[in-house]
């Protein structure tokens, strides 16, 4: 079991051909909280991870990714877990990220690692599996235990003005199934109305042959879904679930979001993450280079894509003396964080929160 994350770093001179590539076996968990530490912490933190000696992981096995371009001040990111993928906290987490990276352009990459490769001028198709079949989640019945969670891993599918279904948000987004999804849902349990803070959604208007969909994570080929629905109009709403609430005519009414409280919640989660209080006292482990203790990916690792890009830099020795090579803090579910970076990270989190609150109050 792993939650692989990929980290690409463009040199300060902006030469994309000399980008550096790192990876972390469990780095996708807490990735958005890592980034709330801001660029001065995030850059050495990411560089303290293991080099991705066998190249990019495919878009099935890569659960999170970051690209930092200090020259253009661009931050690309996606994650499959954390406050950025939770409807209650999404907007607040992205606001805090924006304030933690002043002067930068944070962008969510809905197409996963392929979008990072495209930014670098590399072939996005190298992380695709052309033979992989669509794997969408099963339809959920009313009363399914997953639906009792605060943030259920579910996709709401509304059809026309009278049908509402919930599908497990595992594997591909249901939009990837194309019109065959309608036939599958003919025998699926109906929910009447969805009032849950789900992970993603899809509205189908059969009469006008229109489809609109959104998600809070990433989907391989996100910008190519129109090809799955020939003869239909397909609109990608990115993370704007409000579009579905309007289109579905009362079939999807998620709970209201308290933005100020969400800012506090995300701030506290980030502080706990960087303070290392995750179920045990900090431990003083010294590891040269690996911030999560994992080894480099093996050539036969599932999802490891050959390093076919001559520009990527094997950075093993370049990290000597980098922050993050000393004691680590935390032993719980989330990966360890470097103890020497924690004070600066906590300052960044608090500063971002204060700026976000002032903006909400209109006093920024």
Coordinates of C-alpha atoms in Angstrom, one line a residue:
X1 CA 0.0 0.0 0.0
X2 CA 1.4 3.4 -1.0
X3 CA 0.3 6.9 -1.7
X4 CA 2.9 8.0 -4.2
X5 CA 3.6 11.6 -4.8
X6 CA 5.8 13.2 -7.5
X7 CA 7.6 16.5 -7.1
X8 CA 9.1 18.4 -10.1
X9 CA 11.3 21.4 -9.5
X10 CA 12.3 23.8 -12.2
X11 CA 15.7 25.4 -11.6
X12 CA 15.8 29.1 -10.6
X13 CA 17.0 30.1 -14.0
X14 CA 13.8 28.7 -15.5
X15 CA 15.4 26.1 -17.7
X16 CA 12.6 23.5 -18.0
X17 CA 14.9 21.0 -19.6
X18 CA 16.9 20.7 -16.4
X19 CA 14.0 20.1 -14.1
X20 CA 14.5 17.9 -11.0
X21 CA 12.2 15.0 -10.2
X22 CA 11.6 13.6 -6.7
X23 CA 9.1 11.2 -5.2
X24 CA 7.7 10.1 -1.9
X25 CA 6.1 6.7 -1.2
X26 CA 3.5 8.2 1.2
X27 CA 3.9 11.9 0.2
X28 CA 0.4 12.3 -1.3
X29 CA -1.1 12.2 2.3
X30 CA -0.9 15.6 3.8
X31 CA 0.6 17.1 0.6
X32 CA -1.7 20.2 0.7
X33 CA -0.8 20.8 4.3
X34 CA 2.9 20.6 3.4
X35 CA 2.5 23.4 0.8
X36 CA 0.8 25.7 3.3
X37 CA 4.3 26.1 4.7
X38 CA 5.0 28.5 1.8
X39 CA 7.8 28.5 -0.8
X40 CA 10.7 29.1 1.5
X41 CA 9.9 25.9 3.3
X42 CA 8.4 23.9 0.5
X43 CA 11.3 24.1 -1.9
X44 CA 14.0 22.6 0.4
X45 CA 11.4 20.2 1.8
X46 CA 10.6 18.8 -1.6
X47 CA 14.2 18.7 -2.6
X48 CA 15.0 16.6 0.5
X49 CA 13.0 13.7 -0.9
X50 CA 14.4 10.8 -2.9
X51 CA 15.2 11.3 -6.5
X52 CA 12.7 9.6 -8.8
X53 CA 15.4 7.6 -10.5
X54 CA 13.0 5.6 -12.6
X55 CA 11.0 8.6 -13.9
X56 CA 7.4 9.6 -13.6
X57 CA 4.7 7.4 -12.1
X58 CA 1.6 6.9 -14.3
X59 CA -1.7 8.7 -13.6
X60 CA -3.1 5.6 -12.0
X61 CA -0.5 5.2 -9.3
X62 CA 0.4 8.9 -8.7
X63 CA -1.9 10.1 -6.0
X64 CA -0.5 13.6 -5.7
X65 CA 2.0 15.9 -7.4
X66 CA 3.6 19.3 -7.2
X67 CA 5.5 21.3 -9.7
X68 CA 7.5 24.4 -8.5
X69 CA 8.8 26.9 -11.0
X70 CA 10.5 29.6 -9.0
X71 CA 11.5 31.6 -12.2
X72 CA 7.8 32.1 -13.3
X73 CA 6.5 31.7 -9.7
X74 CA 4.1 29.0 -10.8
X75 CA 2.9 26.3 -8.4
X76 CA 1.0 23.3 -9.9
X77 CA -0.6 20.8 -7.5
X78 CA -3.1 18.1 -7.2
X79 CA -3.9 15.7 -4.4
X80 CA -6.4 12.9 -3.8
X81 CA -6.7 13.4 0.0
X82 CA -6.7 16.3 2.4
X83 CA -8.7 19.5 3.0
X84 CA -8.4 20.6 -0.7
X85 CA -10.4 17.5 -1.6
X86 CA -13.1 18.1 1.0
X87 CA -16.1 20.3 -0.1
X88 CA -16.3 21.8 3.4
X89 CA -12.7 23.0 3.3
X90 CA -11.8 23.2 -0.4
X91 CA -12.2 27.0 -0.9
X92 CA -10.6 27.8 2.5
X93 CA -7.6 25.5 1.8
X94 CA -7.0 27.1 -1.7
X95 CA -7.4 30.6 -0.2
X96 CA -4.7 29.8 2.4
X97 CA -2.5 28.3 -0.2
X98 CA -2.8 31.5 -2.2
X99 CA -1.9 33.6 0.8
X100 CA 1.0 31.3 1.8
X101 CA 2.5 31.8 -1.7
X102 CA 2.2 35.6 -2.3
X103 CA 3.2 36.6 -5.7
X104 CA 2.9 33.0 -7.0
X105 CA 0.3 31.5 -9.3
X106 CA -1.1 28.4 -7.6
X107 CA -3.0 26.2 -10.0
X108 CA -4.9 22.9 -9.5
X109 CA -4.0 20.3 -12.1
X110 CA -7.2 18.4 -12.8
X111 CA -5.5 16.1 -15.3
X112 CA -3.0 14.9 -12.7
X113 CA 0.7 14.3 -13.5
X114 CA 0.1 14.6 -17.3
X115 CA -0.6 18.3 -16.7
X116 CA 2.7 18.8 -15.0
X117 CA 4.5 17.1 -17.9
X118 CA 2.7 19.3 -20.4
X119 CA 3.9 22.4 -18.5
X120 CA 7.4 21.2 -18.9
X121 CA 7.0 20.6 -22.6
X122 CA 7.0 16.8 -22.2
X123 CA 4.5 14.3 -23.7
X124 CA 1.5 13.9 -21.4
X125 CA 0.7 10.6 -23.0
X126 CA 3.8 9.0 -21.3
X127 CA 1.9 8.7 -18.1
X128 CA -1.2 7.2 -19.7
X129 CA -2.0 3.6 -20.1
X130 CA -3.7 3.3 -23.5
X131 CA -5.0 -0.2 -22.8
X132 CA -6.5 0.7 -19.4
X133 CA -10.3 0.3 -19.2
X134 CA -12.5 2.7 -17.4
X135 CA -13.0 1.7 -13.8
X136 CA -15.8 3.6 -12.1
X137 CA -17.3 2.9 -8.7
X138 CA -20.4 0.9 -7.9
X139 CA -23.8 2.6 -7.3
X140 CA -24.4 3.1 -3.6
X141 CA -27.7 2.3 -2.0
X142 CA -29.5 4.6 0.5
X143 CA -28.1 3.7 4.0
X144 CA -24.7 2.7 2.7
X145 CA -22.2 3.2 5.5
X146 CA -20.0 5.5 3.4
X147 CA -22.8 8.0 3.1
X148 CA -22.7 8.5 6.9
X149 CA -19.3 10.1 6.7
X150 CA -18.9 13.9 6.9
X151 CA -17.0 13.8 3.6
X152 CA -18.2 10.7 1.8
X153 CA -16.2 9.3 -1.0
X154 CA -19.1 9.5 -3.4
X155 CA -20.1 11.1 -6.7
X156 CA -23.6 12.5 -7.1
X157 CA -25.1 11.8 -10.5
X158 CA -28.3 13.7 -11.4
X159 CA -30.3 12.9 -14.5
X160 CA -32.8 15.3 -15.9
X161 CA -35.1 16.8 -13.4
X162 CA -36.1 13.7 -11.5
X163 CA -33.3 11.2 -10.8
X164 CA -30.5 11.3 -8.3
X165 CA -27.9 8.5 -7.8
X166 CA -24.8 8.2 -5.7
X167 CA -21.7 6.3 -7.0
X168 CA -18.6 5.3 -5.0
X169 CA -15.8 7.8 -5.8
X170 CA -13.3 5.0 -6.5
X171 CA -11.4 4.8 -9.7
X172 CA -12.5 6.9 -12.6
X173 CA -15.1 9.7 -12.5
X174 CA -18.4 8.3 -13.9
X175 CA -18.2 10.9 -16.8
X176 CA -15.5 8.7 -18.3
X177 CA -18.1 6.0 -18.9
X178 CA -19.8 8.0 -21.6
X179 CA -23.5 7.4 -22.5
X180 CA -23.2 3.8 -21.3
X181 CA -23.5 5.3 -17.8
X182 CA -27.1 6.0 -18.3
X183 CA -27.9 2.4 -19.0
X184 CA -25.9 1.3 -15.9
X185 CA -27.9 3.7 -13.8
X186 CA -31.3 2.5 -15.1
X187 CA -31.2 -0.3 -12.4
X188 CA -29.3 1.7 -9.8
X189 CA -30.9 2.7 -6.5
X190 CA -32.4 6.2 -6.4
X191 CA -31.8 8.7 -3.7
X192 CA -34.4 11.3 -4.5
X193 CA -32.2 14.2 -3.4
X194 CA -28.5 14.5 -2.3
X195 CA -27.7 16.7 0.6
X196 CA -24.2 15.4 1.2
X197 CA -20.7 17.1 0.8
X198 CA -19.6 14.7 -1.9
X199 CA -16.2 14.5 -3.7
X200 CA -17.5 15.0 -7.2
X201 CA -20.6 15.2 -9.4
X202 CA -22.2 14.9 -12.8
X203 CA -25.4 16.2 -14.3
X204 CA -26.9 14.6 -17.4
X205 CA -29.6 16.3 -19.4
X206 CA -30.8 13.6 -21.8
X207 CA -33.4 15.8 -23.5
X208 CA -30.8 18.3 -24.7
X209 CA -27.9 15.9 -24.8
X210 CA -25.8 18.0 -22.4
X211 CA -23.4 16.9 -19.6
X212 CA -21.7 18.9 -16.9
X213 CA -19.3 17.5 -14.4
X214 CA -16.9 18.6 -11.6
X215 CA -14.5 17.1 -9.1
X216 CA -12.2 18.1 -6.2
X217 CA -9.3 15.7 -7.2
X218 CA -8.0 14.7 -10.6
X219 CA -9.1 12.6 -13.5
X220 CA -6.9 11.2 -16.2
X221 CA -7.9 13.0 -19.5
X222 CA -10.1 15.5 -17.7
X223 CA -10.0 17.9 -20.6
X224 CA -10.8 15.2 -23.1
X225 CA -14.1 13.9 -21.8
X226 CA -16.1 15.3 -24.7
X227 CA -14.7 12.4 -26.8
X228 CA -16.4 10.0 -24.5
X229 CA -19.8 11.5 -25.3
X230 CA -20.0 11.8 -29.1
X231 CA -22.9 14.0 -30.2
X232 CA -23.3 15.5 -26.7
X233 CA -22.2 18.8 -25.3
X234 CA -19.8 18.3 -22.4
X235 CA -18.9 21.1 -20.0
X236 CA -16.1 20.6 -17.4
X237 CA -16.9 22.7 -14.3
X238 CA -13.6 22.0 -12.5
X239 CA -14.4 22.3 -8.8
X240 CA -17.6 24.4 -9.2
X241 CA -20.2 22.1 -7.7
X242 CA -22.6 25.1 -7.6
X243 CA -23.1 24.6 -11.3
X244 CA -24.7 21.2 -10.6
X245 CA -26.9 22.6 -7.9
X246 CA -28.3 25.1 -10.4
X247 CA -28.6 22.6 -13.2
X248 CA -30.1 19.8 -11.2
X249 CA -33.2 21.7 -10.0
X250 CA -33.1 20.8 -6.3
X251 CA -31.8 17.2 -6.7
X252 CA -28.4 18.2 -5.3
X253 CA -28.3 20.6 -2.3
X254 CA -25.1 20.2 -0.4
X255 CA -24.7 21.6 3.1
X256 CA -23.7 25.3 3.3
X257 CA -20.0 26.1 3.9
X258 CA -18.9 28.3 6.7
X259 CA -15.9 29.8 5.1
X260 CA -14.5 31.5 8.3
X261 CA -14.8 28.3 10.3
X262 CA -13.2 26.4 7.4
X263 CA -10.2 28.7 7.5
X264 CA -9.8 27.9 11.2
X265 CA -10.2 24.2 10.6
X266 CA -7.6 24.1 7.8
X267 CA -5.2 26.3 9.8
X268 CA -5.4 24.0 12.8
X269 CA -4.9 20.9 10.7
X270 CA -1.8 22.4 9.1
X271 CA -0.4 23.5 12.4
X272 CA -0.9 20.0 13.9
X273 CA 0.7 18.5 10.8
X274 CA 3.8 20.7 11.0
X275 CA 4.0 20.5 14.9
X276 CA 4.4 16.8 14.6
X277 CA 1.6 15.9 17.1
X278 CA 0.1 13.0 15.3
X279 CA -0.3 10.3 17.9
X280 CA 3.2 10.1 19.4
X281 CA 6.1 12.3 20.5
X282 CA 8.6 13.5 17.9
X283 CA 11.4 11.0 17.2
X284 CA 14.9 12.0 16.3
X285 CA 15.7 10.0 13.2
X286 CA 18.5 11.0 10.9
X287 CA 18.1 10.1 7.3
X288 CA 20.2 11.4 4.5
X289 CA 18.0 12.6 1.8
X290 CA 14.6 10.9 2.3
X291 CA 12.1 12.9 4.1
X292 CA 9.7 10.0 4.3
X293 CA 12.1 7.1 4.7
X294 CA 11.2 5.5 1.5
X295 CA 13.7 4.2 -1.0
X296 CA 13.8 5.1 -4.7
X297 CA 11.3 3.5 -6.9
X298 CA 12.4 0.2 -8.5
X299 CA 12.4 -0.3 -12.2
X300 CA 9.7 -2.9 -11.8
X301 CA 7.5 -0.8 -9.5
X302 CA 3.9 -0.7 -10.7
X303 CA 3.2 2.7 -12.2
X304 CA 6.8 3.6 -12.7
X305 CA 7.3 5.2 -16.1
X306 CA 10.7 5.0 -17.7
X307 CA 12.9 8.1 -17.4
X308 CA 12.7 8.9 -21.1
X309 CA 13.2 12.6 -20.6
X310 CA 16.9 13.4 -20.9
X311 CA 16.4 16.8 -19.3
X312 CA 15.5 15.5 -15.9
X313 CA 18.3 15.8 -13.4
X314 CA 19.4 12.9 -11.1
X315 CA 19.8 15.0 -8.1
X316 CA 21.3 12.6 -5.5
X317 CA 24.3 14.6 -4.4
X318 CA 22.8 18.0 -4.9
X319 CA 20.7 17.6 -1.7
X320 CA 23.7 17.3 0.7
X321 CA 23.1 19.7 3.5
X322 CA 19.6 20.4 2.4
X323 CA 17.0 21.2 5.0
X324 CA 15.1 18.1 6.0
X325 CA 18.0 15.8 6.2
X326 CA 18.0 15.9 10.0
X327 CA 15.5 14.9 12.7
X328 CA 11.9 14.2 11.7
X329 CA 8.8 14.9 13.7
X330 CA 5.7 12.8 13.8
X331 CA 4.9 9.1 13.8
X332 CA 1.2 8.9 13.1
X333 CA -0.7 8.3 9.9
X334 CA 0.7 11.3 8.0
X335 CA 4.3 11.2 6.7
X336 CA 7.1 12.7 8.8
X337 CA 8.0 16.4 8.4
X338 CA 11.5 17.8 9.0
X339 CA 11.7 19.3 12.5
X340 CA 14.1 22.0 11.5
X341 CA 11.6 23.4 9.0
X342 CA 8.6 23.4 11.4
X343 CA 9.0 26.8 13.0
X344 CA 9.1 28.6 9.6
X345 CA 6.2 26.4 8.4
X346 CA 4.0 27.4 11.4
X347 CA 4.8 31.1 10.9
X348 CA 3.7 30.7 7.2
X349 CA 0.5 28.9 8.1
X350 CA -0.5 31.6 10.7
X351 CA 0.4 34.5 8.5
X352 CA -1.6 33.0 5.6
X353 CA -4.6 32.6 7.9
X354 CA -4.4 36.2 9.2
X355 CA -4.3 37.5 5.6
X356 CA -7.2 35.3 4.5
X357 CA -9.3 36.5 7.5
X358 CA -8.5 40.1 6.7
X359 CA -9.6 39.5 3.1
X360 CA -12.9 38.0 4.2
X361 CA -13.5 41.0 6.4
X362 CA -12.7 43.3 3.6
X363 CA -9.7 44.8 5.4
X364 CA -6.9 43.2 3.3

